Amino acid sequence: MRIERLAAGTSRTRRTCLWPAVLGLAVALAGMAVAPAGAAGASRPAIITSAGQSSDAVMVNVLANTQLKLGLEYDPLVGADELAGYNTLVVVVGSSAKGLGAAGIDEAQELARVQAIMEQADASDMFVLLMHVGGTARRGPASNQLIEAVAAHADAMIVVKAGNDDGLFTELARQHGIPLTEVERIVDAREPLTGLFGN
């Protein structure tokens, strides 16, 4: 009987000791359940820029501002010294020789600009969203180096599934520990994009 009482007492003691941990876990889970998607970090003021000067950035700007009315700024050539005051940087990655030519820059200059804005985003604790919506047409060595440069600083990625056929984005998401959302078409990015901004 003594052994049973001691065992029972030990069990009660353990249950008592576990209560703070259980309550803490419940509070944490409750917080996760009620936290809006925007609490993940994306917030306004925000700005959309390009990495590679393809027309994909224009398409994301139309989606975000014309269709979804998110009210984001747009500057495909924004510089690191122009990011002050923004909380979120949306980087649409995809290299275009035609677009770079129209902007009067080459691949090396564009990569240097992108690296500089990524460093500034880190220094300013900005939320960085990488978007890739051009599919296989916007993949290749020039685009890949930009993708890797942005992914290293990104907090989330939204990509059209066709652009991830080789699993590059999946591997980068695993490597950097960031969430990856794949969509079939650019129009399907509406929900994850509005979700990130808490709309």
mmCIF file with all atom_site columns, C-alpha atoms in Angstrom:
data_model
loop_
_atom_site.group_PDB
_atom_site.id
_atom_site.type_symbol
_atom_site.label_atom_id
_atom_site.label_alt_id
_atom_site.label_comp_id
_atom_site.label_asym_id
_atom_site.label_entity_id
_atom_site.label_seq_id
_atom_site.pdbx_PDB_ins_code
_atom_site.Cartn_x
_atom_site.Cartn_y
_atom_site.Cartn_z
_atom_site.occupancy
_atom_site.B_iso_or_equiv
_atom_site.pdbx_formal_charge
_atom_site.auth_seq_id
_atom_site.auth_comp_id
_atom_site.auth_asym_id
_atom_site.auth_atom_id
_atom_site.pdbx_PDB_model_num
ATOM 1   C CA . MET A 1 1   ? 0.000  0.000  0.000   1.00 0.00 ? 1   MET A CA 1
ATOM 2   C CA . ARG A 1 2   ? 2.811  2.343  0.836   1.00 0.00 ? 2   ARG A CA 1
ATOM 3   C CA . ILE A 1 3   ? 4.320  1.793  -2.531  1.00 0.00 ? 3   ILE A CA 1
ATOM 4   C CA . GLU A 1 4   ? 0.961  2.576  -4.177  1.00 0.00 ? 4   GLU A CA 1
ATOM 5   C CA . ARG A 1 5   ? 0.535  5.819  -2.185  1.00 0.00 ? 5   ARG A CA 1
ATOM 6   C CA . LEU A 1 6   ? 4.025  6.936  -3.065  1.00 0.00 ? 6   LEU A CA 1
ATOM 7   C CA . ALA A 1 7   ? 3.425  6.103  -6.680  1.00 0.00 ? 7   ALA A CA 1
ATOM 8   C CA . ALA A 1 8   ? 0.147  7.996  -6.651  1.00 0.00 ? 8   ALA A CA 1
ATOM 9   C CA . GLY A 1 9   ? 1.808  10.987 -4.982  1.00 0.00 ? 9   GLY A CA 1
ATOM 10  C CA . THR A 1 10  ? 4.555  10.965 -7.532  1.00 0.00 ? 10  THR A CA 1
ATOM 11  C CA . SER A 1 11  ? 2.012  10.882 -10.308 1.00 0.00 ? 11  SER A CA 1
ATOM 12  C CA . ARG A 1 12  ? 0.116  13.885 -8.864  1.00 0.00 ? 12  ARG A CA 1
ATOM 13  C CA . THR A 1 13  ? 3.384  15.769 -8.475  1.00 0.00 ? 13  THR A CA 1
ATOM 14  C CA . ARG A 1 14  ? 4.274  15.126 -12.074 1.00 0.00 ? 14  ARG A CA 1
ATOM 15  C CA . ARG A 1 15  ? 0.833  16.214 -13.246 1.00 0.00 ? 15  ARG A CA 1
ATOM 16  C CA . THR A 1 16  ? 1.149  19.385 -11.165 1.00 0.00 ? 16  THR A CA 1
ATOM 17  C CA . CYS A 1 17  ? 4.588  20.117 -12.621 1.00 0.00 ? 17  CYS A CA 1
ATOM 18  C CA . LEU A 1 18  ? 3.342  19.556 -16.144 1.00 0.00 ? 18  LEU A CA 1
ATOM 19  C CA . TRP A 1 19  ? 0.469  22.059 -15.894 1.00 0.00 ? 19  TRP A CA 1
ATOM 20  C CA . PRO A 1 20  ? 2.569  25.202 -16.546 1.00 0.00 ? 20  PRO A CA 1
ATOM 21  C CA . ALA A 1 21  ? 4.075  23.595 -19.637 1.00 0.00 ? 21  ALA A CA 1
ATOM 22  C CA . VAL A 1 22  ? 0.659  22.457 -20.879 1.00 0.00 ? 22  VAL A CA 1
ATOM 23  C CA . LEU A 1 23  ? -0.840 25.898 -20.294 1.00 0.00 ? 23  LEU A CA 1
ATOM 24  C CA . GLY A 1 24  ? 2.114  27.531 -22.042 1.00 0.00 ? 24  GLY A CA 1
ATOM 25  C CA . LEU A 1 25  ? 1.686  25.273 -25.053 1.00 0.00 ? 25  LEU A CA 1
ATOM 26  C CA . ALA A 1 26  ? -2.060 25.994 -25.164 1.00 0.00 ? 26  ALA A CA 1
ATOM 27  C CA . VAL A 1 27  ? -1.436 29.745 -25.090 1.00 0.00 ? 27  VAL A CA 1
ATOM 28  C CA . ALA A 1 28  ? 1.152  29.426 -27.851 1.00 0.00 ? 28  ALA A CA 1
ATOM 29  C CA . LEU A 1 29  ? -1.184 27.363 -30.026 1.00 0.00 ? 29  LEU A CA 1
ATOM 30  C CA . ALA A 1 30  ? -4.031 29.814 -29.406 1.00 0.00 ? 30  ALA A CA 1
ATOM 31  C CA . GLY A 1 31  ? -1.788 32.656 -30.510 1.00 0.00 ? 31  GLY A CA 1
ATOM 32  C CA . MET A 1 32  ? -0.845 30.804 -33.678 1.00 0.00 ? 32  MET A CA 1
ATOM 33  C CA . ALA A 1 33  ? -4.492 30.094 -34.443 1.00 0.00 ? 33  ALA A CA 1
ATOM 34  C CA . VAL A 1 34  ? -5.648 33.699 -34.194 1.00 0.00 ? 34  VAL A CA 1
ATOM 35  C CA . ALA A 1 35  ? -2.607 35.363 -35.734 1.00 0.00 ? 35  ALA A CA 1
ATOM 36  C CA . PRO A 1 36  ? -3.511 36.913 -39.102 1.00 0.00 ? 36  PRO A CA 1
ATOM 37  C CA . ALA A 1 37  ? -1.419 35.897 -42.094 1.00 0.00 ? 37  ALA A CA 1
ATOM 38  C CA . GLY A 1 38  ? 0.028  39.389 -42.236 1.00 0.00 ? 38  GLY A CA 1
ATOM 39  C CA . ALA A 1 39  ? 1.522  38.855 -38.796 1.00 0.00 ? 39  ALA A CA 1
ATOM 40  C CA . ALA A 1 40  ? 4.118  36.669 -40.525 1.00 0.00 ? 40  ALA A CA 1
ATOM 41  C CA . GLY A 1 41  ? 5.887  39.920 -41.403 1.00 0.00 ? 41  GLY A CA 1
ATOM 42  C CA . ALA A 1 42  ? 4.526  41.307 -44.689 1.00 0.00 ? 42  ALA A CA 1
ATOM 43  C CA . SER A 1 43  ? 3.081  44.759 -44.147 1.00 0.00 ? 43  SER A CA 1
ATOM 44  C CA . ARG A 1 44  ? 2.794  48.123 -45.836 1.00 0.00 ? 44  ARG A CA 1
ATOM 45  C CA . PRO A 1 45  ? 4.387  50.365 -46.917 1.00 0.00 ? 45  PRO A CA 1
ATOM 46  C CA . ALA A 1 46  ? 5.718  47.874 -49.437 1.00 0.00 ? 46  ALA A CA 1
ATOM 47  C CA . ILE A 1 47  ? 7.393  48.084 -52.817 1.00 0.00 ? 47  ILE A CA 1
ATOM 48  C CA . ILE A 1 48  ? 7.609  45.744 -55.799 1.00 0.00 ? 48  ILE A CA 1
ATOM 49  C CA . THR A 1 49  ? 10.826 45.584 -57.764 1.00 0.00 ? 49  THR A CA 1
ATOM 50  C CA . SER A 1 50  ? 12.320 43.400 -60.463 1.00 0.00 ? 50  SER A CA 1
ATOM 51  C CA . ALA A 1 51  ? 15.377 41.198 -60.383 1.00 0.00 ? 51  ALA A CA 1
ATOM 52  C CA . GLY A 1 52  ? 16.249 40.712 -64.034 1.00 0.00 ? 52  GLY A CA 1
ATOM 53  C CA . GLN A 1 53  ? 13.998 43.359 -65.641 1.00 0.00 ? 53  GLN A CA 1
ATOM 54  C CA . SER A 1 54  ? 11.560 40.924 -67.224 1.00 0.00 ? 54  SER A CA 1
ATOM 55  C CA . SER A 1 55  ? 7.937  41.873 -67.846 1.00 0.00 ? 55  SER A CA 1
ATOM 56  C CA . ASP A 1 56  ? 6.973  39.533 -64.983 1.00 0.00 ? 56  ASP A CA 1
ATOM 57  C CA . ALA A 1 57  ? 7.363  42.399 -62.502 1.00 0.00 ? 57  ALA A CA 1
ATOM 58  C CA . VAL A 1 58  ? 4.795  44.400 -64.491 1.00 0.00 ? 58  VAL A CA 1
ATOM 59  C CA . MET A 1 59  ? 2.392  41.458 -64.316 1.00 0.00 ? 59  MET A CA 1
ATOM 60  C CA . VAL A 1 60  ? 2.796  41.183 -60.531 1.00 0.00 ? 60  VAL A CA 1
ATOM 61  C CA . ASN A 1 61  ? 2.260  44.924 -60.220 1.00 0.00 ? 61  ASN A CA 1
ATOM 62  C CA . VAL A 1 62  ? -1.017 44.620 -62.149 1.00 0.00 ? 62  VAL A CA 1
ATOM 63  C CA . LEU A 1 63  ? -2.071 41.666 -60.012 1.00 0.00 ? 63  LEU A CA 1
ATOM 64  C CA . ALA A 1 64  ? -1.183 43.326 -56.705 1.00 0.00 ? 64  ALA A CA 1
ATOM 65  C CA . ASN A 1 65  ? -2.375 46.845 -57.399 1.00 0.00 ? 65  ASN A CA 1
ATOM 66  C CA . THR A 1 66  ? -4.889 46.862 -60.265 1.00 0.00 ? 66  THR A CA 1
ATOM 67  C CA . GLN A 1 67  ? -6.666 43.645 -59.337 1.00 0.00 ? 67  GLN A CA 1
ATOM 68  C CA . LEU A 1 68  ? -6.089 43.199 -55.601 1.00 0.00 ? 68  LEU A CA 1
ATOM 69  C CA . LYS A 1 69  ? -5.805 46.890 -54.658 1.00 0.00 ? 69  LYS A CA 1
ATOM 70  C CA . LEU A 1 70  ? -2.973 46.187 -52.223 1.00 0.00 ? 70  LEU A CA 1
ATOM 71  C CA . GLY A 1 71  ? -1.548 49.658 -52.676 1.00 0.00 ? 71  GLY A CA 1
ATOM 72  C CA . LEU A 1 72  ? 2.083  48.654 -53.132 1.00 0.00 ? 72  LEU A CA 1
ATOM 73  C CA . GLU A 1 73  ? 4.662  50.948 -54.693 1.00 0.00 ? 73  GLU A CA 1
ATOM 74  C CA . TYR A 1 74  ? 6.380  49.816 -57.899 1.00 0.00 ? 74  TYR A CA 1
ATOM 75  C CA . ASP A 1 75  ? 9.906  50.565 -59.070 1.00 0.00 ? 75  ASP A CA 1
ATOM 76  C CA . PRO A 1 76  ? 11.680 47.915 -61.158 1.00 0.00 ? 76  PRO A CA 1
ATOM 77  C CA . LEU A 1 77  ? 15.039 49.626 -60.639 1.00 0.00 ? 77  LEU A CA 1
ATOM 78  C CA . VAL A 1 78  ? 14.779 50.709 -57.019 1.00 0.00 ? 78  VAL A CA 1
ATOM 79  C CA . GLY A 1 79  ? 18.139 51.278 -55.373 1.00 0.00 ? 79  GLY A CA 1
ATOM 80  C CA . ALA A 1 80  ? 19.308 50.308 -51.915 1.00 0.00 ? 80  ALA A CA 1
ATOM 81  C CA . ASP A 1 81  ? 19.283 53.963 -50.849 1.00 0.00 ? 81  ASP A CA 1
ATOM 82  C CA . GLU A 1 82  ? 15.600 54.261 -51.786 1.00 0.00 ? 82  GLU A CA 1
ATOM 83  C CA . LEU A 1 83  ? 14.219 51.584 -49.455 1.00 0.00 ? 83  LEU A CA 1
ATOM 84  C CA . ALA A 1 84  ? 13.928 53.742 -46.355 1.00 0.00 ? 84  ALA A CA 1
ATOM 85  C CA . GLY A 1 85  ? 10.395 53.750 -44.965 1.00 0.00 ? 85  GLY A CA 1
ATOM 86  C CA . TYR A 1 86  ? 9.291  50.458 -46.522 1.00 0.00 ? 86  TYR A CA 1
ATOM 87  C CA . ASN A 1 87  ? 8.432  47.416 -44.434 1.00 0.00 ? 87  ASN A CA 1
ATOM 88  C CA . THR A 1 88  ? 8.213  44.885 -47.243 1.00 0.00 ? 88  THR A CA 1
ATOM 89  C CA . LEU A 1 89  ? 10.132 44.283 -50.459 1.00 0.00 ? 89  LEU A CA 1
ATOM 90  C CA . VAL A 1 90  ? 8.511  42.124 -53.155 1.00 0.00 ? 90  VAL A CA 1
ATOM 91  C CA . VAL A 1 91  ? 11.153 40.941 -55.633 1.00 0.00 ? 91  VAL A CA 1
ATOM 92  C CA . VAL A 1 92  ? 9.927  39.472 -58.922 1.00 0.00 ? 92  VAL A CA 1
ATOM 93  C CA . VAL A 1 93  ? 12.771 37.391 -60.304 1.00 0.00 ? 93  VAL A CA 1
ATOM 94  C CA . GLY A 1 94  ? 13.328 36.569 -63.962 1.00 0.00 ? 94  GLY A CA 1
ATOM 95  C CA . SER A 1 95  ? 16.087 37.736 -66.260 1.00 0.00 ? 95  SER A CA 1
ATOM 96  C CA . SER A 1 96  ? 15.317 39.235 -69.667 1.00 0.00 ? 96  SER A CA 1
ATOM 97  C CA . ALA A 1 97  ? 18.039 40.356 -72.067 1.00 0.00 ? 97  ALA A CA 1
ATOM 98  C CA . LYS A 1 98  ? 15.513 42.647 -73.744 1.00 0.00 ? 98  LYS A CA 1
ATOM 99  C CA . GLY A 1 99  ? 14.440 44.150 -70.437 1.00 0.00 ? 99  GLY A CA 1
ATOM 100 C CA . LEU A 1 100 ? 18.009 44.678 -69.264 1.00 0.00 ? 100 LEU A CA 1
ATOM 101 C CA . GLY A 1 101 ? 18.833 46.354 -72.564 1.00 0.00 ? 101 GLY A CA 1
ATOM 102 C CA . ALA A 1 102 ? 15.821 48.641 -72.292 1.00 0.00 ? 102 ALA A CA 1
ATOM 103 C CA . ALA A 1 103 ? 16.933 49.599 -68.774 1.00 0.00 ? 103 ALA A CA 1
ATOM 104 C CA . GLY A 1 104 ? 20.460 50.323 -70.012 1.00 0.00 ? 104 GLY A CA 1
ATOM 105 C CA . ILE A 1 105 ? 22.170 47.815 -67.742 1.00 0.00 ? 105 ILE A CA 1
ATOM 106 C CA . ASP A 1 106 ? 23.831 44.421 -68.113 1.00 0.00 ? 106 ASP A CA 1
ATOM 107 C CA . GLU A 1 107 ? 23.535 41.217 -66.085 1.00 0.00 ? 107 GLU A CA 1
ATOM 108 C CA . ALA A 1 108 ? 26.457 42.081 -63.796 1.00 0.00 ? 108 ALA A CA 1
ATOM 109 C CA . GLN A 1 109 ? 25.041 45.517 -62.975 1.00 0.00 ? 109 GLN A CA 1
ATOM 110 C CA . GLU A 1 110 ? 21.610 44.057 -62.267 1.00 0.00 ? 110 GLU A CA 1
ATOM 111 C CA . LEU A 1 111 ? 23.078 41.378 -60.002 1.00 0.00 ? 111 LEU A CA 1
ATOM 112 C CA . ALA A 1 112 ? 25.038 44.041 -58.114 1.00 0.00 ? 112 ALA A CA 1
ATOM 113 C CA . ARG A 1 113 ? 21.858 46.155 -57.647 1.00 0.00 ? 113 ARG A CA 1
ATOM 114 C CA . VAL A 1 114 ? 19.906 43.132 -56.425 1.00 0.00 ? 114 VAL A CA 1
ATOM 115 C CA . GLN A 1 115 ? 22.636 42.147 -53.965 1.00 0.00 ? 115 GLN A CA 1
ATOM 116 C CA . ALA A 1 116 ? 22.746 45.710 -52.648 1.00 0.00 ? 116 ALA A CA 1
ATOM 117 C CA . ILE A 1 117 ? 18.986 45.942 -52.057 1.00 0.00 ? 117 ILE A CA 1
ATOM 118 C CA . MET A 1 118 ? 19.012 42.527 -50.384 1.00 0.00 ? 118 MET A CA 1
ATOM 119 C CA . GLU A 1 119 ? 21.729 43.677 -47.998 1.00 0.00 ? 119 GLU A CA 1
ATOM 120 C CA . GLN A 1 120 ? 19.785 46.852 -47.267 1.00 0.00 ? 120 GLN A CA 1
ATOM 121 C CA . ALA A 1 121 ? 16.596 44.853 -46.708 1.00 0.00 ? 121 ALA A CA 1
ATOM 122 C CA . ASP A 1 122 ? 18.444 42.731 -44.157 1.00 0.00 ? 122 ASP A CA 1
ATOM 123 C CA . ALA A 1 123 ? 19.896 45.806 -42.459 1.00 0.00 ? 123 ALA A CA 1
ATOM 124 C CA . SER A 1 124 ? 16.424 47.390 -42.262 1.00 0.00 ? 124 SER A CA 1
ATOM 125 C CA . ASP A 1 125 ? 14.755 44.144 -41.111 1.00 0.00 ? 125 ASP A CA 1
ATOM 126 C CA . MET A 1 126 ? 12.371 44.261 -44.077 1.00 0.00 ? 126 MET A CA 1
ATOM 127 C CA . PHE A 1 127 ? 10.119 41.368 -44.996 1.00 0.00 ? 127 PHE A CA 1
ATOM 128 C CA . VAL A 1 128 ? 11.280 40.022 -48.378 1.00 0.00 ? 128 VAL A CA 1
ATOM 129 C CA . LEU A 1 129 ? 8.923  38.120 -50.663 1.00 0.00 ? 129 LEU A CA 1
ATOM 130 C CA . LEU A 1 130 ? 10.434 36.382 -53.691 1.00 0.00 ? 130 LEU A CA 1
ATOM 131 C CA . MET A 1 131 ? 8.029  35.838 -56.590 1.00 0.00 ? 131 MET A CA 1
ATOM 132 C CA . HIS A 1 132 ? 8.768  33.866 -59.762 1.00 0.00 ? 132 HIS A CA 1
ATOM 133 C CA . VAL A 1 133 ? 5.878  33.796 -62.209 1.00 0.00 ? 133 VAL A CA 1
ATOM 134 C CA . GLY A 1 134 ? 7.556  33.312 -65.586 1.00 0.00 ? 134 GLY A CA 1
ATOM 135 C CA . GLY A 1 135 ? 7.782  29.512 -65.574 1.00 0.00 ? 135 GLY A CA 1
ATOM 136 C CA . THR A 1 136 ? 10.522 27.775 -67.539 1.00 0.00 ? 136 THR A CA 1
ATOM 137 C CA . ALA A 1 137 ? 10.943 30.800 -69.826 1.00 0.00 ? 137 ALA A CA 1
ATOM 138 C CA . ARG A 1 138 ? 12.444 32.702 -66.884 1.00 0.00 ? 138 ARG A CA 1
ATOM 139 C CA . ARG A 1 139 ? 14.883 30.035 -65.828 1.00 0.00 ? 139 ARG A CA 1
ATOM 140 C CA . GLY A 1 140 ? 18.491 29.610 -66.903 1.00 0.00 ? 140 GLY A CA 1
ATOM 141 C CA . PRO A 1 141 ? 21.911 30.739 -65.676 1.00 0.00 ? 141 PRO A CA 1
ATOM 142 C CA . ALA A 1 142 ? 21.104 34.473 -65.663 1.00 0.00 ? 142 ALA A CA 1
ATOM 143 C CA . SER A 1 143 ? 17.842 34.006 -63.767 1.00 0.00 ? 143 SER A CA 1
ATOM 144 C CA . ASN A 1 144 ? 19.219 31.323 -61.465 1.00 0.00 ? 144 ASN A CA 1
ATOM 145 C CA . GLN A 1 145 ? 21.947 33.520 -60.030 1.00 0.00 ? 145 GLN A CA 1
ATOM 146 C CA . LEU A 1 146 ? 19.329 36.179 -59.258 1.00 0.00 ? 146 LEU A CA 1
ATOM 147 C CA . ILE A 1 147 ? 16.987 33.612 -57.739 1.00 0.00 ? 147 ILE A CA 1
ATOM 148 C CA . GLU A 1 148 ? 19.755 32.357 -55.448 1.00 0.00 ? 148 GLU A CA 1
ATOM 149 C CA . ALA A 1 149 ? 20.788 35.911 -54.507 1.00 0.00 ? 149 ALA A CA 1
ATOM 150 C CA . VAL A 1 150 ? 17.239 36.817 -53.465 1.00 0.00 ? 150 VAL A CA 1
ATOM 151 C CA . ALA A 1 151 ? 16.309 33.488 -51.864 1.00 0.00 ? 151 ALA A CA 1
ATOM 152 C CA . ALA A 1 152 ? 19.226 33.800 -49.451 1.00 0.00 ? 152 ALA A CA 1
ATOM 153 C CA . HIS A 1 153 ? 17.465 36.834 -47.903 1.00 0.00 ? 153 HIS A CA 1
ATOM 154 C CA . ALA A 1 154 ? 13.806 35.962 -48.511 1.00 0.00 ? 154 ALA A CA 1
ATOM 155 C CA . ASP A 1 155 ? 11.166 35.349 -45.855 1.00 0.00 ? 155 ASP A CA 1
ATOM 156 C CA . ALA A 1 156 ? 8.709  33.641 -48.228 1.00 0.00 ? 156 ALA A CA 1
ATOM 157 C CA . MET A 1 157 ? 8.442  32.549 -51.856 1.00 0.00 ? 157 MET A CA 1
ATOM 158 C CA . ILE A 1 158 ? 5.507  32.325 -54.258 1.00 0.00 ? 158 ILE A CA 1
ATOM 159 C CA . VAL A 1 159 ? 6.334  30.613 -57.552 1.00 0.00 ? 159 VAL A CA 1
ATOM 160 C CA . VAL A 1 160 ? 4.448  29.315 -60.565 1.00 0.00 ? 160 VAL A CA 1
ATOM 161 C CA . LYS A 1 161 ? 4.893  25.567 -60.469 1.00 0.00 ? 161 LYS A CA 1
ATOM 162 C CA . ALA A 1 162 ? 6.306  25.261 -64.008 1.00 0.00 ? 162 ALA A CA 1
ATOM 163 C CA . GLY A 1 163 ? 9.332  27.312 -62.940 1.00 0.00 ? 163 GLY A CA 1
ATOM 164 C CA . ASN A 1 164 ? 10.198 24.756 -60.270 1.00 0.00 ? 164 ASN A CA 1
ATOM 165 C CA . ASP A 1 165 ? 10.368 21.667 -62.481 1.00 0.00 ? 165 ASP A CA 1
ATOM 166 C CA . ASP A 1 166 ? 13.954 20.998 -61.431 1.00 0.00 ? 166 ASP A CA 1
ATOM 167 C CA . GLY A 1 167 ? 13.187 21.563 -57.736 1.00 0.00 ? 167 GLY A CA 1
ATOM 168 C CA . LEU A 1 168 ? 15.483 24.593 -57.396 1.00 0.00 ? 168 LEU A CA 1
ATOM 169 C CA . PHE A 1 169 ? 12.970 26.585 -55.350 1.00 0.00 ? 169 PHE A CA 1
ATOM 170 C CA . THR A 1 170 ? 12.157 23.549 -53.230 1.00 0.00 ? 170 THR A CA 1
ATOM 171 C CA . GLU A 1 171 ? 15.835 23.078 -52.446 1.00 0.00 ? 171 GLU A CA 1
ATOM 172 C CA . LEU A 1 172 ? 16.359 26.794 -51.694 1.00 0.00 ? 172 LEU A CA 1
ATOM 173 C CA . ALA A 1 173 ? 13.317 26.816 -49.399 1.00 0.00 ? 173 ALA A CA 1
ATOM 174 C CA . ARG A 1 174 ? 14.731 23.826 -47.522 1.00 0.00 ? 174 ARG A CA 1
ATOM 175 C CA . GLN A 1 175 ? 18.224 25.314 -47.418 1.00 0.00 ? 175 GLN A CA 1
ATOM 176 C CA . HIS A 1 176 ? 17.105 28.691 -46.049 1.00 0.00 ? 176 HIS A CA 1
ATOM 177 C CA . GLY A 1 177 ? 14.152 27.464 -43.983 1.00 0.00 ? 177 GLY A CA 1
ATOM 178 C CA . ILE A 1 178 ? 11.536 29.624 -45.699 1.00 0.00 ? 178 ILE A CA 1
ATOM 179 C CA . PRO A 1 179 ? 7.987  28.762 -46.795 1.00 0.00 ? 179 PRO A CA 1
ATOM 180 C CA . LEU A 1 180 ? 7.388  28.045 -50.484 1.00 0.00 ? 180 LEU A CA 1
ATOM 181 C CA . THR A 1 181 ? 3.964  28.410 -52.097 1.00 0.00 ? 181 THR A CA 1
ATOM 182 C CA . GLU A 1 182 ? 3.531  26.917 -55.564 1.00 0.00 ? 182 GLU A CA 1
ATOM 183 C CA . VAL A 1 183 ? 0.655  28.035 -57.796 1.00 0.00 ? 183 VAL A CA 1
ATOM 184 C CA . GLU A 1 184 ? -0.436 26.833 -61.220 1.00 0.00 ? 184 GLU A CA 1
ATOM 185 C CA . ARG A 1 185 ? -0.769 30.282 -62.805 1.00 0.00 ? 185 ARG A CA 1
ATOM 186 C CA . ILE A 1 186 ? 0.026  33.846 -61.836 1.00 0.00 ? 186 ILE A CA 1
ATOM 187 C CA . VAL A 1 187 ? -3.665 34.552 -61.174 1.00 0.00 ? 187 VAL A CA 1
ATOM 188 C CA . ASP A 1 188 ? -3.578 31.788 -58.571 1.00 0.00 ? 188 ASP A CA 1
ATOM 189 C CA . ALA A 1 189 ? -1.089 33.876 -56.580 1.00 0.00 ? 189 ALA A CA 1
ATOM 190 C CA . ARG A 1 190 ? -3.963 36.132 -55.466 1.00 0.00 ? 190 ARG A CA 1
ATOM 191 C CA . GLU A 1 191 ? -4.798 34.177 -52.332 1.00 0.00 ? 191 GLU A CA 1
ATOM 192 C CA . PRO A 1 192 ? -1.266 33.661 -50.966 1.00 0.00 ? 192 PRO A CA 1
ATOM 193 C CA . LEU A 1 193 ? -0.350 37.250 -51.814 1.00 0.00 ? 193 LEU A CA 1
ATOM 194 C CA . THR A 1 194 ? -3.337 38.770 -50.050 1.00 0.00 ? 194 THR A CA 1
ATOM 195 C CA . GLY A 1 195 ? -2.850 36.317 -47.204 1.00 0.00 ? 195 GLY A CA 1
ATOM 196 C CA . LEU A 1 196 ? 0.700  37.525 -46.621 1.00 0.00 ? 196 LEU A CA 1
ATOM 197 C CA . PHE A 1 197 ? -0.539 41.107 -46.362 1.00 0.00 ? 197 PHE A CA 1
ATOM 198 C CA . GLY A 1 198 ? -3.389 40.102 -44.065 1.00 0.00 ? 198 GLY A CA 1
ATOM 199 C CA . ASN A 1 199 ? -6.147 41.185 -46.466 1.00 0.00 ? 199 ASN A CA 1
#
